[in-house]
Tab-separated table of C-alpha atoms in Angstrom:
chain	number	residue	atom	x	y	z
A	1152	UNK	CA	3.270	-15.122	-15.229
A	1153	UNK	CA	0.807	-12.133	-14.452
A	1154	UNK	CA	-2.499	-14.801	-15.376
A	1155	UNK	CA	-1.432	-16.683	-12.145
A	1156	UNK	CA	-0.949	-12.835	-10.127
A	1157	UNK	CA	-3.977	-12.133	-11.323
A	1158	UNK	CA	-6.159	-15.174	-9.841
A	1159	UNK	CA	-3.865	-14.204	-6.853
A	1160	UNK	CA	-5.117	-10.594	-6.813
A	1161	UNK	CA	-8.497	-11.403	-7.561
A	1162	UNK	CA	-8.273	-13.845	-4.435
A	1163	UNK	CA	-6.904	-10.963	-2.054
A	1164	UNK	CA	-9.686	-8.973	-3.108
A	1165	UNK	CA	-12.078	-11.401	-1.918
A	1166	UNK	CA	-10.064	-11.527	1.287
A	1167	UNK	CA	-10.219	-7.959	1.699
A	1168	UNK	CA	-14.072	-7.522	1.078
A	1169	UNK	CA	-14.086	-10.212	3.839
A	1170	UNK	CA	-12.170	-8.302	6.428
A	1171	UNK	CA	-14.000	-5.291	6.021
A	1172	UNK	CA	-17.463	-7.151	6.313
A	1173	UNK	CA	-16.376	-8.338	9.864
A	1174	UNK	CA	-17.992	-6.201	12.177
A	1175	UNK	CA	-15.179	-7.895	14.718
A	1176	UNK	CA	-12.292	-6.781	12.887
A	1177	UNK	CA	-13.481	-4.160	10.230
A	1178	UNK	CA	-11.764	-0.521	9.987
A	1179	UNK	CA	-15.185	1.132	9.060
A	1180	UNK	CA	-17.502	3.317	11.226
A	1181	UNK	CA	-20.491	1.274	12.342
A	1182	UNK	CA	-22.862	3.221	10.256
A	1183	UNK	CA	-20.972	2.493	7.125
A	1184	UNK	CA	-20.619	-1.113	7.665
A	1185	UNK	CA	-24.597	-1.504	7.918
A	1186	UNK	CA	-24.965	-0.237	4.268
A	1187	UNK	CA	-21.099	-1.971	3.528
A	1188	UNK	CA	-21.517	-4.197	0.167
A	1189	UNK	CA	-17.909	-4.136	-1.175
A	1190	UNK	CA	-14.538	-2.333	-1.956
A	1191	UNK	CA	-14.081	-0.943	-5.362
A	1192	UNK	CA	-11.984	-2.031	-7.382
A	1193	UNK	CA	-10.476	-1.236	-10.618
A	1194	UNK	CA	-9.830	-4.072	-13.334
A	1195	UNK	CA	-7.092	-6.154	-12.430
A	1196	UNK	CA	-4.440	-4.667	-15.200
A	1197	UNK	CA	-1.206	-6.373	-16.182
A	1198	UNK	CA	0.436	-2.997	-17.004
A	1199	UNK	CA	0.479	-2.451	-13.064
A	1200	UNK	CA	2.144	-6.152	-12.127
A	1201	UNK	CA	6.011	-5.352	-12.545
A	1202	UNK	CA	8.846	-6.838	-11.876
A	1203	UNK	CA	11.613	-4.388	-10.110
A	1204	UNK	CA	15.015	-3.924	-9.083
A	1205	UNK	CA	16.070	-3.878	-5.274
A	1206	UNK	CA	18.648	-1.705	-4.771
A	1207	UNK	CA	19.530	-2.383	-0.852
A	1208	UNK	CA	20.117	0.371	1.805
A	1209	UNK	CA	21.767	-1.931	4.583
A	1210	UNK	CA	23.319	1.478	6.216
A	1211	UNK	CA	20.534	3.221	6.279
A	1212	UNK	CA	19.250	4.982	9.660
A	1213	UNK	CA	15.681	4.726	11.370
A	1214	UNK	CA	13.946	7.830	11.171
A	1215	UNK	CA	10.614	8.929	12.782
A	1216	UNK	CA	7.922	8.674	9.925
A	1217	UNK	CA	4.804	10.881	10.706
A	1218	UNK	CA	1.405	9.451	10.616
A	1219	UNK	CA	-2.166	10.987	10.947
A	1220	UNK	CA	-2.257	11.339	14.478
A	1221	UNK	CA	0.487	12.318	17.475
A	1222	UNK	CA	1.960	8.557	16.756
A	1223	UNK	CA	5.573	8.188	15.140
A	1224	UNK	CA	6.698	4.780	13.381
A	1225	UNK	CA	10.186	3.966	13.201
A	1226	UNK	CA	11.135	3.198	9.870
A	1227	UNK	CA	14.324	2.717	7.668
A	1228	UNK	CA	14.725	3.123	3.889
A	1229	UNK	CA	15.215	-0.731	3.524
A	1230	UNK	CA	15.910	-0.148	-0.602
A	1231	UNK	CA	15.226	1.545	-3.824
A	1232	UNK	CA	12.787	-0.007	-6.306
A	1233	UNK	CA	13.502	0.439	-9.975
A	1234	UNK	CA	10.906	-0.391	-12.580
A	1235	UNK	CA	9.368	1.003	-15.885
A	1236	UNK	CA	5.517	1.029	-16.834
A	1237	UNK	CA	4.803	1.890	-20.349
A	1238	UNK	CA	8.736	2.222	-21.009
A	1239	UNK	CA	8.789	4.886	-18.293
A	1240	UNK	CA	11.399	4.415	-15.525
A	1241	UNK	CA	10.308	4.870	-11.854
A	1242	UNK	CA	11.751	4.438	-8.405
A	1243	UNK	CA	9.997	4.222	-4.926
A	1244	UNK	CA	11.365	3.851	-1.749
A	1245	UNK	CA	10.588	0.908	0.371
A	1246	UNK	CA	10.428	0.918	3.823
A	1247	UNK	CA	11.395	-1.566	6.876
A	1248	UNK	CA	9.658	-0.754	10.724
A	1249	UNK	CA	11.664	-1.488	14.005
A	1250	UNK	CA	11.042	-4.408	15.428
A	1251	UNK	CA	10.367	-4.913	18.661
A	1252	UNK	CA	9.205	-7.302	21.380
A	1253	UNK	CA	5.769	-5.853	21.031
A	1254	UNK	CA	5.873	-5.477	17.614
A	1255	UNK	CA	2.830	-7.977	15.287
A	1256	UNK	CA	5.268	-7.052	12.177
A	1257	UNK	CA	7.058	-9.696	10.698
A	1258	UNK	CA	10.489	-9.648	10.377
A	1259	UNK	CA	10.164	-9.928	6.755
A	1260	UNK	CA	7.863	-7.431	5.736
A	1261	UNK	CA	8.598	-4.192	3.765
A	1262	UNK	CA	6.088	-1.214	3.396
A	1263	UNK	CA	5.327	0.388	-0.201
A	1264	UNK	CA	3.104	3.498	0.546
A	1265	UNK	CA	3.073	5.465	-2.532
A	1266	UNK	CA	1.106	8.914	-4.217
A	1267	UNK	CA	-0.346	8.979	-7.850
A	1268	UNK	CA	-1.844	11.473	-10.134
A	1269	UNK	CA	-5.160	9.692	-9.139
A	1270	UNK	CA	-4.931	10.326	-5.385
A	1271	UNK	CA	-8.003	12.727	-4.663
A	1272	UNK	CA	-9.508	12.025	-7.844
A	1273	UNK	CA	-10.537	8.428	-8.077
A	1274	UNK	CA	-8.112	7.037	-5.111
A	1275	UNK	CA	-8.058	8.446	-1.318
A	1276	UNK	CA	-6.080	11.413	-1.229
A	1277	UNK	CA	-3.509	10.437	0.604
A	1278	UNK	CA	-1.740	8.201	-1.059
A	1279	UNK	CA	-2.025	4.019	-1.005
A	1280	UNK	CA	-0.246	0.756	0.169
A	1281	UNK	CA	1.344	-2.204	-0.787
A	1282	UNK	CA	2.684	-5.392	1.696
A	1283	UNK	CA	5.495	-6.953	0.114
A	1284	UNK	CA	8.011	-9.361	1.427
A	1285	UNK	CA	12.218	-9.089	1.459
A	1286	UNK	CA	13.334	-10.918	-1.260
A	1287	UNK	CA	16.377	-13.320	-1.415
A	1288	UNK	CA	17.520	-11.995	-4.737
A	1289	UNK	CA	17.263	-8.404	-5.594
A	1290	UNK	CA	14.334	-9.165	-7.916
A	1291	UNK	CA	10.364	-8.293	-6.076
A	1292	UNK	CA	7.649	-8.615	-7.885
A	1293	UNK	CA	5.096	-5.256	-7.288
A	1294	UNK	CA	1.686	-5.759	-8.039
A	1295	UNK	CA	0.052	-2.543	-7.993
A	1296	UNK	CA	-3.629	-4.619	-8.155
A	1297	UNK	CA	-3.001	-5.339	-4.604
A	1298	UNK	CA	-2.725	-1.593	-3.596
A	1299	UNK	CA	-5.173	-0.661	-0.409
A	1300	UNK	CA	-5.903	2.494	1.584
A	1301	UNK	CA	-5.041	2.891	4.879
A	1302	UNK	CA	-7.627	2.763	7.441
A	1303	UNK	CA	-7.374	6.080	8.082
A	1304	UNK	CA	-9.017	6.319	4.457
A	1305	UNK	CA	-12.292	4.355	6.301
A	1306	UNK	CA	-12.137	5.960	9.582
A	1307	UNK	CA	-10.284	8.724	11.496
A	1308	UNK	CA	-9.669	6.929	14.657
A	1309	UNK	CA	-6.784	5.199	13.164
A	1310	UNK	CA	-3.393	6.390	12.809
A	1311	UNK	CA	-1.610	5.672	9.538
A	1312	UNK	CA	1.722	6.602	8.231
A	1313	UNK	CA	1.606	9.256	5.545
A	1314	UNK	CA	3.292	8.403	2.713
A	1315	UNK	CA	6.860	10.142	1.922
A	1316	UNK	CA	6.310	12.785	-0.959
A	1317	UNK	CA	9.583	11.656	-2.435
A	1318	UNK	CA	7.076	8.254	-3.413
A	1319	UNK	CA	4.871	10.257	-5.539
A	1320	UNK	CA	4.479	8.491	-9.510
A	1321	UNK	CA	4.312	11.007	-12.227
A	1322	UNK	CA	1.435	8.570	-13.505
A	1323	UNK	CA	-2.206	7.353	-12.549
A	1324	UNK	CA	-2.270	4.224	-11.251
A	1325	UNK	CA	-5.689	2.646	-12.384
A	1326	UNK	CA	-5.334	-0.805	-10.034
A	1327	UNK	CA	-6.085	-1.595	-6.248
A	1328	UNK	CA	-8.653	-0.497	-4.236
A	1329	UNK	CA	-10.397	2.482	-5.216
A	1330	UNK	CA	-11.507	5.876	-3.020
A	1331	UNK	CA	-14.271	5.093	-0.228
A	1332	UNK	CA	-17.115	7.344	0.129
A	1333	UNK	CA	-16.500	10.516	1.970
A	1334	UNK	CA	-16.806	9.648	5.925
């Protein structure tokens, strides 16, 4: 199952490095995307591709998550994920933004933002995302390969939510995108 996550991975990668090359669209300072060759990476790793269990929060309230800047999202504790990695059990929250009229979100989409003992070290500091999708079972795949830093990570001007300490892993995650140069 992970062999065909893994072309998947390697594929948003690509995508990524992409993005980031588009002076129309990229996050990074002009002077770094001159000199821009490439995200870093660590080796796609099977041991981060886990399967977890959704524990809903259906009555849970929207609260004001803080981000880098004056900005506040509205967010909700959609559920609980469950998982082990090397027979270890874990749990992160995951999160659902209000929608609105204005909002680009879909309706569907759940934010992982999450802290590991590599955060600082070999990852940006402040922690790293994953995109996932609701699921119709209580089953979600997390694929830690996938992580990214938020833009913030690239460039001060944005605003990014910072990630709830109570989604810190005891562990370090060696998959997703690695820490970008100092800015």
């Amino acid at each position: 199952m992970f062999e065909t996550s893994s072309l998947m991975t390697s594929m948003v990668q690509t995508q990524q490095n992409s993005f980031f090359k588009d002076a129309s669209k990229s996050p990074l300072k002009p002077k770094d995307l001159k000199v821009f060759e490439g995200l870093e990476f660590f080796p796609i790793d099977s041991l981060f591709g886990v399967e977890a269990q959704l524990f809903r929060t259906p009555d849970s309230s929207f609260f004001e998550m803080k981000t880098t800047t004056e900005r506040i999202t509205k967010e909700r504790v959609f559920g609980i994920l469950t998982f082990t990695i090397n027979k270890e059990s874990y749990a992160l929250n995951v999160y659902q933004g209000e929608l609105d009229t204005d909002s680009e979100t879909a309706p569907n989409y759940l934010f992982l933002p999450f802290l590991d003992d590599t955060n600082g070290e070999t990852t940006y500091g402040g922690g790293r995302y994953i995109d996932l999708t609701i699921p119709e079972s209580n089953q979600i795949t997390i694929d830690f390969n996938k992580s990214y830093n938020p833009y913030c990570a690239y460039n001060e001007k944005y605003s990014c939510p910072i990630v709830p300490r109570e989604n810190y892993l005891s562990l370090k995650v060696y998959a997703g995108v690695k820490r970008f140069k100092d800015h």
